[in-house]
Short mmCIF file of N, CA and C in Angstrom, two decimals:
data_model
loop_
_atom_site.label_atom_id
_atom_site.label_comp_id
_atom_site.label_asym_id
_atom_site.label_seq_id
_atom_site.Cartn_x
_atom_site.Cartn_y
_atom_site.Cartn_z
N MET A 1 87.60 181.04 134.32
CA MET A 1 87.14 179.71 133.96
C MET A 1 87.84 179.31 132.66
N ASN A 2 88.40 178.11 132.64
CA ASN A 2 89.07 177.67 131.43
C ASN A 2 88.08 176.94 130.52
N LYS A 3 88.55 176.55 129.34
CA LYS A 3 87.69 175.94 128.33
C LYS A 3 87.07 174.64 128.84
N ARG A 4 87.85 173.80 129.52
CA ARG A 4 87.32 172.53 130.02
C ARG A 4 86.20 172.76 131.03
N SER A 5 86.40 173.70 131.94
CA SER A 5 85.38 174.00 132.94
C SER A 5 84.10 174.50 132.28
N PHE A 6 84.26 175.37 131.31
CA PHE A 6 83.11 175.92 130.60
C PHE A 6 82.33 174.82 129.89
N LEU A 7 83.05 173.95 129.17
CA LEU A 7 82.38 172.89 128.42
C LEU A 7 81.71 171.88 129.34
N ALA A 8 82.27 171.66 130.53
CA ALA A 8 81.67 170.72 131.47
C ALA A 8 80.30 171.20 131.94
N LEU A 9 80.08 172.50 131.92
CA LEU A 9 78.80 173.06 132.36
C LEU A 9 77.71 172.97 131.29
N LEU A 10 78.10 172.75 130.05
CA LEU A 10 77.14 172.73 128.95
C LEU A 10 76.65 171.32 128.67
N PRO A 11 75.40 171.18 128.30
CA PRO A 11 74.93 169.87 127.82
C PRO A 11 75.70 169.51 126.55
N ALA A 12 75.84 168.25 126.28
CA ALA A 12 76.63 167.79 125.13
C ALA A 12 76.18 168.43 123.83
N THR A 13 74.89 168.57 123.61
CA THR A 13 74.40 169.15 122.36
C THR A 13 74.77 170.62 122.25
N THR A 14 74.76 171.35 123.37
CA THR A 14 75.13 172.76 123.36
C THR A 14 76.61 172.92 123.07
N ALA A 15 77.44 172.08 123.71
CA ALA A 15 78.88 172.18 123.50
C ALA A 15 79.24 171.97 122.04
N SER A 16 78.58 171.02 121.39
CA SER A 16 78.91 170.76 119.99
C SER A 16 78.50 171.92 119.09
N VAL A 17 77.49 172.69 119.48
CA VAL A 17 77.08 173.85 118.70
C VAL A 17 78.08 174.98 118.84
N PHE A 18 78.57 175.22 120.06
CA PHE A 18 79.47 176.35 120.31
C PHE A 18 80.93 176.04 120.04
N LEU A 19 81.34 174.82 120.14
CA LEU A 19 82.76 174.48 120.05
C LEU A 19 83.44 174.95 118.76
N PRO A 20 82.88 174.71 117.59
CA PRO A 20 83.61 175.09 116.38
C PRO A 20 83.91 176.57 116.28
N THR A 21 83.01 177.43 116.71
CA THR A 21 83.26 178.85 116.54
C THR A 21 83.84 179.50 117.79
N ALA A 22 83.41 179.09 118.96
CA ALA A 22 83.84 179.75 120.18
C ALA A 22 85.30 179.47 120.50
N PHE A 23 85.79 178.31 120.13
CA PHE A 23 87.16 177.94 120.49
C PHE A 23 88.00 177.59 119.28
N ALA A 24 87.69 178.15 118.15
CA ALA A 24 88.44 177.88 116.94
C ALA A 24 89.87 178.41 117.09
N GLN A 25 90.81 177.72 116.49
CA GLN A 25 92.20 178.17 116.51
C GLN A 25 92.31 179.48 115.74
N THR A 26 93.13 180.36 116.25
CA THR A 26 93.36 181.63 115.56
C THR A 26 94.80 181.67 115.07
N ASP A 27 95.14 182.72 114.36
CA ASP A 27 96.49 182.86 113.85
C ASP A 27 97.40 183.59 114.83
N VAL A 28 97.01 183.64 116.10
CA VAL A 28 97.82 184.28 117.12
C VAL A 28 99.05 183.41 117.35
N PRO A 29 100.26 184.00 117.37
CA PRO A 29 101.46 183.20 117.59
C PRO A 29 101.44 182.54 118.97
N LEU A 30 102.00 181.34 119.04
CA LEU A 30 102.10 180.65 120.32
C LEU A 30 103.14 181.32 121.19
N PRO A 31 102.92 181.39 122.50
CA PRO A 31 103.90 182.03 123.39
C PRO A 31 105.16 181.17 123.54
N GLN A 32 106.29 181.83 123.59
CA GLN A 32 107.57 181.17 123.86
C GLN A 32 107.67 180.88 125.35
N VAL A 33 108.07 179.68 125.71
CA VAL A 33 108.15 179.26 127.10
C VAL A 33 109.59 178.82 127.39
N ASP A 34 110.11 179.23 128.55
CA ASP A 34 111.44 178.78 128.98
C ASP A 34 111.32 177.41 129.62
N GLY A 35 112.29 176.55 129.34
CA GLY A 35 112.27 175.22 129.93
C GLY A 35 113.66 174.62 130.01
N GLU A 36 113.71 173.46 130.61
CA GLU A 36 114.95 172.67 130.70
C GLU A 36 114.62 171.24 130.31
N VAL A 37 115.42 170.69 129.41
CA VAL A 37 115.22 169.31 128.98
C VAL A 37 115.66 168.39 130.12
N ARG A 38 114.77 167.51 130.53
CA ARG A 38 115.08 166.54 131.59
C ARG A 38 115.39 165.18 131.00
N ARG A 39 114.72 164.84 129.89
CA ARG A 39 114.91 163.53 129.27
C ARG A 39 114.49 163.61 127.81
N VAL A 40 115.20 162.88 126.95
CA VAL A 40 114.85 162.77 125.54
C VAL A 40 114.58 161.30 125.23
N ASP A 41 113.43 161.00 124.65
CA ASP A 41 113.06 159.65 124.26
C ASP A 41 112.79 159.66 122.76
N ALA A 42 113.88 159.55 121.98
CA ALA A 42 113.76 159.64 120.52
C ALA A 42 112.94 158.48 119.96
N ALA A 43 113.03 157.31 120.55
CA ALA A 43 112.29 156.15 120.05
C ALA A 43 110.78 156.37 120.10
N GLN A 44 110.31 157.11 121.11
CA GLN A 44 108.88 157.38 121.27
C GLN A 44 108.48 158.76 120.74
N GLY A 45 109.46 159.57 120.30
CA GLY A 45 109.15 160.91 119.80
C GLY A 45 108.67 161.85 120.89
N ARG A 46 109.25 161.68 122.09
CA ARG A 46 108.82 162.47 123.25
C ARG A 46 110.02 163.03 123.99
N MET A 47 109.73 164.05 124.80
CA MET A 47 110.75 164.62 125.68
C MET A 47 110.10 165.08 126.97
N THR A 48 110.87 165.04 128.03
CA THR A 48 110.41 165.54 129.32
C THR A 48 111.01 166.91 129.52
N LEU A 49 110.17 167.90 129.82
CA LEU A 49 110.60 169.28 130.02
C LEU A 49 110.15 169.79 131.37
N ARG A 50 111.06 170.45 132.07
CA ARG A 50 110.67 171.27 133.22
C ARG A 50 110.45 172.66 132.63
N HIS A 51 109.27 173.21 132.82
CA HIS A 51 108.92 174.43 132.10
C HIS A 51 108.21 175.44 132.98
N GLY A 52 108.20 176.67 132.49
CA GLY A 52 107.44 177.75 133.12
C GLY A 52 105.98 177.66 132.68
N ASP A 53 105.21 178.69 133.03
CA ASP A 53 103.80 178.74 132.66
C ASP A 53 103.63 178.68 131.14
N ILE A 54 102.60 177.95 130.71
CA ILE A 54 102.25 177.88 129.28
C ILE A 54 100.84 178.47 129.17
N PRO A 55 100.76 179.79 128.91
CA PRO A 55 99.46 180.47 128.97
C PRO A 55 98.42 179.96 127.99
N ASN A 56 98.81 179.60 126.78
CA ASN A 56 97.81 179.14 125.81
C ASN A 56 97.20 177.78 126.18
N LEU A 57 97.85 177.05 127.07
CA LEU A 57 97.31 175.77 127.53
C LEU A 57 96.74 175.86 128.94
N ASP A 58 96.76 177.07 129.51
CA ASP A 58 96.27 177.28 130.87
C ASP A 58 96.98 176.33 131.84
N MET A 59 98.32 176.27 131.70
CA MET A 59 99.12 175.33 132.46
C MET A 59 100.21 176.07 133.23
N GLY A 60 100.31 175.77 134.50
CA GLY A 60 101.34 176.36 135.33
C GLY A 60 102.68 175.66 135.14
N ALA A 61 103.69 176.18 135.82
CA ALA A 61 105.02 175.61 135.75
C ALA A 61 105.03 174.20 136.36
N MET A 62 105.70 173.28 135.68
CA MET A 62 105.82 171.90 136.16
C MET A 62 106.79 171.14 135.27
N THR A 63 106.95 169.85 135.55
CA THR A 63 107.75 168.97 134.71
C THR A 63 106.81 167.93 134.13
N MET A 64 106.88 167.76 132.80
CA MET A 64 106.01 166.77 132.18
C MET A 64 106.53 166.33 130.82
N VAL A 65 105.92 165.28 130.30
CA VAL A 65 106.31 164.70 129.01
C VAL A 65 105.49 165.34 127.90
N PHE A 66 106.16 165.69 126.81
CA PHE A 66 105.52 166.25 125.63
C PHE A 66 105.86 165.39 124.42
N ARG A 67 104.93 165.26 123.51
CA ARG A 67 105.21 164.71 122.19
C ARG A 67 105.87 165.84 121.40
N VAL A 68 106.67 165.51 120.40
CA VAL A 68 107.24 166.55 119.54
C VAL A 68 106.63 166.44 118.15
N ARG A 69 106.31 167.59 117.59
CA ARG A 69 105.70 167.65 116.25
C ARG A 69 106.65 167.08 115.21
N ASP A 70 107.93 167.43 115.34
CA ASP A 70 108.94 166.99 114.38
C ASP A 70 110.04 166.24 115.15
N PRO A 71 110.15 164.92 114.97
CA PRO A 71 111.17 164.15 115.70
C PRO A 71 112.60 164.66 115.50
N ALA A 72 112.86 165.40 114.43
CA ALA A 72 114.19 165.97 114.21
C ALA A 72 114.57 166.94 115.33
N LEU A 73 113.57 167.54 116.00
CA LEU A 73 113.86 168.45 117.11
C LEU A 73 114.61 167.75 118.23
N LEU A 74 114.38 166.46 118.39
CA LEU A 74 115.02 165.72 119.47
C LEU A 74 116.52 165.55 119.26
N LYS A 75 116.97 165.66 118.02
CA LYS A 75 118.40 165.54 117.72
C LYS A 75 119.18 166.78 118.12
N GLU A 76 118.45 167.89 118.35
CA GLU A 76 119.09 169.17 118.66
C GLU A 76 119.35 169.38 120.14
N VAL A 77 118.79 168.51 121.01
CA VAL A 77 118.87 168.75 122.45
C VAL A 77 119.27 167.49 123.22
N LYS A 78 119.72 167.74 124.46
CA LYS A 78 120.05 166.64 125.38
C LYS A 78 119.63 167.07 126.78
N ALA A 79 119.57 166.11 127.68
CA ALA A 79 119.19 166.40 129.06
C ALA A 79 120.09 167.49 129.62
N GLY A 80 119.49 168.45 130.30
CA GLY A 80 120.22 169.57 130.89
C GLY A 80 120.21 170.83 130.06
N ASP A 81 119.88 170.74 128.78
CA ASP A 81 119.84 171.93 127.93
C ASP A 81 118.71 172.87 128.35
N LYS A 82 119.00 174.15 128.37
CA LYS A 82 117.98 175.19 128.56
C LYS A 82 117.40 175.49 127.19
N VAL A 83 116.08 175.55 127.10
CA VAL A 83 115.42 175.74 125.80
C VAL A 83 114.31 176.78 125.89
N ARG A 84 113.90 177.25 124.73
CA ARG A 84 112.67 178.05 124.57
C ARG A 84 111.84 177.26 123.58
N PHE A 85 110.55 177.09 123.91
CA PHE A 85 109.72 176.27 123.06
C PHE A 85 108.29 176.80 123.03
N THR A 86 107.54 176.32 122.05
CA THR A 86 106.11 176.57 121.99
C THR A 86 105.42 175.21 122.08
N ALA A 87 104.23 175.21 122.66
CA ALA A 87 103.49 173.96 122.80
C ALA A 87 102.02 174.21 122.50
N GLN A 88 101.37 173.16 122.05
CA GLN A 88 99.96 173.24 121.70
C GLN A 88 99.35 171.85 121.90
N MET A 89 98.06 171.80 122.12
CA MET A 89 97.35 170.53 122.21
C MET A 89 97.04 170.09 120.78
N VAL A 90 97.56 168.92 120.37
CA VAL A 90 97.34 168.40 119.03
C VAL A 90 96.80 166.98 119.17
N ASP A 91 95.64 166.74 118.64
CA ASP A 91 95.00 165.42 118.73
C ASP A 91 94.97 164.91 120.16
N GLY A 92 94.70 165.81 121.10
CA GLY A 92 94.57 165.42 122.50
C GLY A 92 95.88 165.19 123.23
N GLN A 93 97.01 165.51 122.60
CA GLN A 93 98.31 165.33 123.23
C GLN A 93 99.08 166.64 123.27
N LEU A 94 99.72 166.89 124.40
CA LEU A 94 100.58 168.07 124.51
C LEU A 94 101.76 167.88 123.57
N THR A 95 101.96 168.87 122.71
CA THR A 95 102.95 168.73 121.64
C THR A 95 103.84 169.95 121.57
N VAL A 96 105.16 169.73 121.52
CA VAL A 96 106.13 170.79 121.28
C VAL A 96 106.09 171.10 119.80
N MET A 97 105.78 172.35 119.48
CA MET A 97 105.66 172.78 118.09
C MET A 97 106.97 173.35 117.54
N SER A 98 107.72 174.05 118.40
CA SER A 98 109.03 174.59 118.01
C SER A 98 109.92 174.55 119.22
N LEU A 99 111.23 174.51 118.97
CA LEU A 99 112.19 174.35 120.07
C LEU A 99 113.52 174.93 119.64
N THR A 100 114.11 175.77 120.50
CA THR A 100 115.46 176.27 120.25
C THR A 100 116.23 176.19 121.57
N VAL A 101 117.51 175.90 121.45
CA VAL A 101 118.38 175.87 122.63
C VAL A 101 118.68 177.31 123.00
N ALA A 102 118.48 177.66 124.27
CA ALA A 102 118.75 179.01 124.77
C ALA A 102 120.24 179.15 125.04
N HIS A 103 120.78 180.30 124.67
CA HIS A 103 122.21 180.53 124.88
C HIS A 103 122.44 181.56 125.95
#
């Protein structure tokens, strides 16, 4: 059961009691994920990635749009580049936290 499923089962008052401690961010490093850049949208600070599983987000392999934490990351890549990246949910949006071109 993932976090969303668990929280859906709890009454709103219970979820607010458990949320801060049960699902607090830890200092565990984010997993590196292999991907391929499909599109770069520098004007919007976003990129489309075809990626493998992202375990910390409970997300399987797919293609989707991510916001980037640092817009400078978009200058380092172009469509077709193979990359390794980390992603995290930030303010309700899937966000690329780090990105390197795979060689």
